[in-house]
Coordinates of C-alpha atoms in Angstrom, one line a residue:
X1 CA -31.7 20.4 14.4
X2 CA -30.4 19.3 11.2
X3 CA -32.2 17.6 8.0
X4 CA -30.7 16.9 4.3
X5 CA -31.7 17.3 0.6
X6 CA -30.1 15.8 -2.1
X7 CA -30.1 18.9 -4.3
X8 CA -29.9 22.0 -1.2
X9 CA -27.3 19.9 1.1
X10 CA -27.5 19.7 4.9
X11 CA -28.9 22.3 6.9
X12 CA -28.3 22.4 10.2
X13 CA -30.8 24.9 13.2
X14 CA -28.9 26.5 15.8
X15 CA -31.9 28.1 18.3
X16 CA -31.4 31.7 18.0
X17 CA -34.4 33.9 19.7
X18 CA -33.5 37.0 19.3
X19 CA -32.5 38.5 15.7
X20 CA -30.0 41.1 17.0
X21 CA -28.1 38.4 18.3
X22 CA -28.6 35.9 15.4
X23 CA -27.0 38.8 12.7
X24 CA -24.0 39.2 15.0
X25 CA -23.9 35.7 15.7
X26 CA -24.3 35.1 11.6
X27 CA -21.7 37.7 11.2
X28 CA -19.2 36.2 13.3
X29 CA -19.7 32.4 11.9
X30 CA -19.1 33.7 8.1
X31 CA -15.3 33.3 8.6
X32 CA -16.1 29.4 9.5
X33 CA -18.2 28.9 6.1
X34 CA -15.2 27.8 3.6
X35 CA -13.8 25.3 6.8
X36 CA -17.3 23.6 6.9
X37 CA -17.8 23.5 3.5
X38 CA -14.6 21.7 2.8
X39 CA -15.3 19.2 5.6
X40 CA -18.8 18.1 4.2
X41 CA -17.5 18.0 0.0
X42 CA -19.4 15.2 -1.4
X43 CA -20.7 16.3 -4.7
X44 CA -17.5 16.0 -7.5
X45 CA -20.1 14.4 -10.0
X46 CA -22.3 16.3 -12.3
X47 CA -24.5 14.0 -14.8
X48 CA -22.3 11.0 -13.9
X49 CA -19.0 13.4 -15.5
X50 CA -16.1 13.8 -13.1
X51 CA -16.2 18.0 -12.8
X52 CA -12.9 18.5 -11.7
X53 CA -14.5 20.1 -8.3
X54 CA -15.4 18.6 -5.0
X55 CA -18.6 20.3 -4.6
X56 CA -20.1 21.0 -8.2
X57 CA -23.4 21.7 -5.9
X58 CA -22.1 24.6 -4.5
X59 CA -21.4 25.7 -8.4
X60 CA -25.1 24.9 -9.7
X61 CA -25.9 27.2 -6.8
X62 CA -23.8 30.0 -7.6
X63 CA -25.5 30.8 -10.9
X64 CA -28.6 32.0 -8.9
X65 CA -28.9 35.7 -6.6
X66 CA -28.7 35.4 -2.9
X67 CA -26.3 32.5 -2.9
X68 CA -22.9 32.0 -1.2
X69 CA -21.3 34.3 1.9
X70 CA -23.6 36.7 2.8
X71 CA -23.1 40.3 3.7
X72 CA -21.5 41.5 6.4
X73 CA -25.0 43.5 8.3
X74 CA -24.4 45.8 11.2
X75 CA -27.8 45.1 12.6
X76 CA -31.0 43.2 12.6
X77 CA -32.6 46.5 11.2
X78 CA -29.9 46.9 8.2
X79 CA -30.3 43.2 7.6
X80 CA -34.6 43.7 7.0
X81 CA -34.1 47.0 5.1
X82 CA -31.7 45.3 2.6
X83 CA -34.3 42.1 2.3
X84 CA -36.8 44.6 1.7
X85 CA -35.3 46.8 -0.8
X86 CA -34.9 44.2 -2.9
X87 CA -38.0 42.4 -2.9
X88 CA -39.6 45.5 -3.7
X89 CA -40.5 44.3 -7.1
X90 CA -43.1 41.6 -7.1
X91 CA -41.8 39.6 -10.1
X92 CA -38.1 39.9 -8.7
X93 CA -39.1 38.6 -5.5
X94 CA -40.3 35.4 -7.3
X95 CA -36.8 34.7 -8.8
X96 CA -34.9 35.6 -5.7
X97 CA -34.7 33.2 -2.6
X98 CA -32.5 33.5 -0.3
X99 CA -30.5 30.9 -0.7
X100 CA -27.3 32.4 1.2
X101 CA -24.7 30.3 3.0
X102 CA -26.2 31.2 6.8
X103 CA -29.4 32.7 7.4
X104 CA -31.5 33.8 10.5
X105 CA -34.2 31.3 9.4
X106 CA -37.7 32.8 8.0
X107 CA -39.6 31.2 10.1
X108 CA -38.1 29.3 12.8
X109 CA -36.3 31.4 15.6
X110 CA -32.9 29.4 14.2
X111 CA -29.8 30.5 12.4
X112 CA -29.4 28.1 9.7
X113 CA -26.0 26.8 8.0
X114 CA -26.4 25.9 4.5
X115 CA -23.2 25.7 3.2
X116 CA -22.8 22.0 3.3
X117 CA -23.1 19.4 1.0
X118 CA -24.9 15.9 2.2
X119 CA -22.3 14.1 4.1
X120 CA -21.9 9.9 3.3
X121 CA -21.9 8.9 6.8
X122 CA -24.0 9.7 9.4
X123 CA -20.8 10.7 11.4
X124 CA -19.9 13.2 9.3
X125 CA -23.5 14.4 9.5
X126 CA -23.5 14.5 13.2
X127 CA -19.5 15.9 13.2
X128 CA -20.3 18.8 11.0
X129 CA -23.3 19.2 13.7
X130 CA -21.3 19.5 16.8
X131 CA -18.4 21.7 15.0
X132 CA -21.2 24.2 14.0
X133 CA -22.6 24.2 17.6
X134 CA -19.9 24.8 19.2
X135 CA -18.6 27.7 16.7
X136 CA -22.1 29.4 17.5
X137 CA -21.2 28.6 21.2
X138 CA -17.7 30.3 21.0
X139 CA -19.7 33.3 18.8
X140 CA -22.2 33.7 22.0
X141 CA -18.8 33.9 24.4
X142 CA -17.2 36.1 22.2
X143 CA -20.2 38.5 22.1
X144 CA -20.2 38.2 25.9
X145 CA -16.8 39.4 26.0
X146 CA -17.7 42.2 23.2
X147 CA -15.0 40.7 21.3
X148 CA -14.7 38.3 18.6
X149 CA -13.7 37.7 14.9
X150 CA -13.5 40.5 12.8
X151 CA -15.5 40.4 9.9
X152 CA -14.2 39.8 6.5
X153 CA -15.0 41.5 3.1
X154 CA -17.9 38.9 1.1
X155 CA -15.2 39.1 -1.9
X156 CA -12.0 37.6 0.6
X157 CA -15.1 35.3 2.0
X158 CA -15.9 33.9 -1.4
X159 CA -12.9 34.1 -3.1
X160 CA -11.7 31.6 -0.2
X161 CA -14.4 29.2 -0.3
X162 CA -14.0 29.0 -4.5
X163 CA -10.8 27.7 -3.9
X164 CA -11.5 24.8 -1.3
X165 CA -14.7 23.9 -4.0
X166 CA -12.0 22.9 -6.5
X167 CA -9.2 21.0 -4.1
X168 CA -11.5 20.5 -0.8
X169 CA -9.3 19.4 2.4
X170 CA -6.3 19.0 -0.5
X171 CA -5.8 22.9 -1.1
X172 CA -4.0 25.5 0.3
X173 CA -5.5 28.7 1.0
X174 CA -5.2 32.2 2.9
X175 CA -5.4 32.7 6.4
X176 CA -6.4 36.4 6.7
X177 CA -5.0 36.8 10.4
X178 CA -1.9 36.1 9.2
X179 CA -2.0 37.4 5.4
X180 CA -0.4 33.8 4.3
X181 CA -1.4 30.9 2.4
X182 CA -2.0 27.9 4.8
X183 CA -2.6 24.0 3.8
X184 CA -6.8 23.9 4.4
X185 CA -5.9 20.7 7.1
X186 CA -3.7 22.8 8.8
X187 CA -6.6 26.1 8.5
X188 CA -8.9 23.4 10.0
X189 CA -6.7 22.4 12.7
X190 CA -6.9 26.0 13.8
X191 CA -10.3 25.9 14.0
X192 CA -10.5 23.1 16.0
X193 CA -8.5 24.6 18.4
X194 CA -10.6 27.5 18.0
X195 CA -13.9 26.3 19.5
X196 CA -11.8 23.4 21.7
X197 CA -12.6 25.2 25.1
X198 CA -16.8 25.0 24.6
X199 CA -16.9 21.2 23.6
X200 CA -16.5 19.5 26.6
X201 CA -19.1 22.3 27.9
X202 CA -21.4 21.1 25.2
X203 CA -20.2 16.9 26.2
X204 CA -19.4 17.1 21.9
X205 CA -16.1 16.1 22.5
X206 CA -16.5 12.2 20.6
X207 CA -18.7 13.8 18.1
X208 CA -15.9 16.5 17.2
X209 CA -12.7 14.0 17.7
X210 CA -14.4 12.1 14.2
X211 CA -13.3 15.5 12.4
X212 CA -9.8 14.7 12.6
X213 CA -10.8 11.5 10.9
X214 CA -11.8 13.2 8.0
X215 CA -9.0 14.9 7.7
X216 CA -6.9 11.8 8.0
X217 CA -9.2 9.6 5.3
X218 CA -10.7 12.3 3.8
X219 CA -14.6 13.8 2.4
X220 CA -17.0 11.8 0.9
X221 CA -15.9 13.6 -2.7
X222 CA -12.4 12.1 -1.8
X223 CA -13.8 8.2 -1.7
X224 CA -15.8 9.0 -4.5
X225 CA -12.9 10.0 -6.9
X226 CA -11.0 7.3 -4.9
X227 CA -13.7 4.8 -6.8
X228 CA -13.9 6.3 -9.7
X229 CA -12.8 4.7 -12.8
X230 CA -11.7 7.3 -15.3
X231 CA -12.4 6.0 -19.1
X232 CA -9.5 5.3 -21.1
X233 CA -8.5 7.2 -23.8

């Protein structure tokens, strides 16, 4: 399930029922956040002024609690007793909402991705789709196998996914396995690669392919700047 707002982005359901496995499959897809992110950039704009980023969304966001990567949460039980401690105050509940990156949805037995900005095309939209389903797949594999991706620090987590708002698919950025700056194409590549084995499992495999054409022609953000007429001076 996936649906769009202008202002909160595209979210996209994965159906999770239990919650154990929906924190551990949340923990596990945090590493994926700043790739996704810099596949769906399509807000450079900010009261028709050229910000300099290529998803000035993201920014508006960041001025509010409970926003970006999440926490790294052992359990389901951890997750609720964090929730709770800080909703404790009535009027501070109010203000808060929990407007994190990935989330085991509220309501819905789903883990919800947040991170994205509203894609141009309704390929992108239904790209960004498959790529998340088949990380969650590769997650549920992983969790199988009792293995999987290591979890990150939220600072690393952040710090990473600042850097692709400002330069998108154009940056370069660290790859924590192997403690280097990497070009983000290249770092996306990777992650291709990554979930490659569960796609034809998951018949995604034309939907996915259209993520290489973004990173041949670019994000929406790109065209945008691309039409953009700078004033002169």
């Amino acid at each position: 399930m996936a649906r769009a707002n202008l202002i909160f982005g595209l979210h996209v359901h994965i159906g999770v029922e239990d919650r154990e496995t929906a924190i551990q499959l949340m923990n596990h897809a945090r590493y994926f956040l700043p790739h996704i992110l810099a596949l769906s950039t399509n807000s450079p704009f900010w009261m028709g002024m050229d910000t300099g980023l290529k998803s000035y969304r993201c920014k508006v966001f960041d001025k509010f609690p409970r926003t970006n990567i999440p926490d790294y949460f052992p359990s389901w039980g951890e997750y609720e007793e964090f929730h709770q401690a800080a909703d404790q105050d009535q009027l501070h509940r109010q203000r808060q909402k929990n407007l994190v990156d990935i989330r085991p949805h509220p309501f819905f037995n789903t883990l919800e991705f947040r991170v994205c900005d509203i894609p141009m095309r309704v390929d992108e939209t239904i790209a960004l789709a498959a790529l998340i389903q088949a990380t969650i797949r590769q997650a549920v594999q992983a969790l199988h196998r009792e293995s999987g991706i290591s979890p990150l620090s939220p600072r690393l987590d952040h710090g990473k996914q600042v850097a692709r708002l400002r330069y998108g698919l154009e940056g370069k950025l660290i790859d924590f396995g192997k403690q280097t700056e990497v070009s983000a194409r290249d770092l996306v590549r990777e992650y291709l690669e990554f979930v490659d084995d569960v796609v034809d499992e998951l018949n995604s495999r034309e939907e996915i392919n259209y993520i290489h054409e973004i990173l041949e022609t670019g994000t929406g953000a790109d065209r945008q700047l691309g039409y953009f007429v700078r004033p002169a001076i």
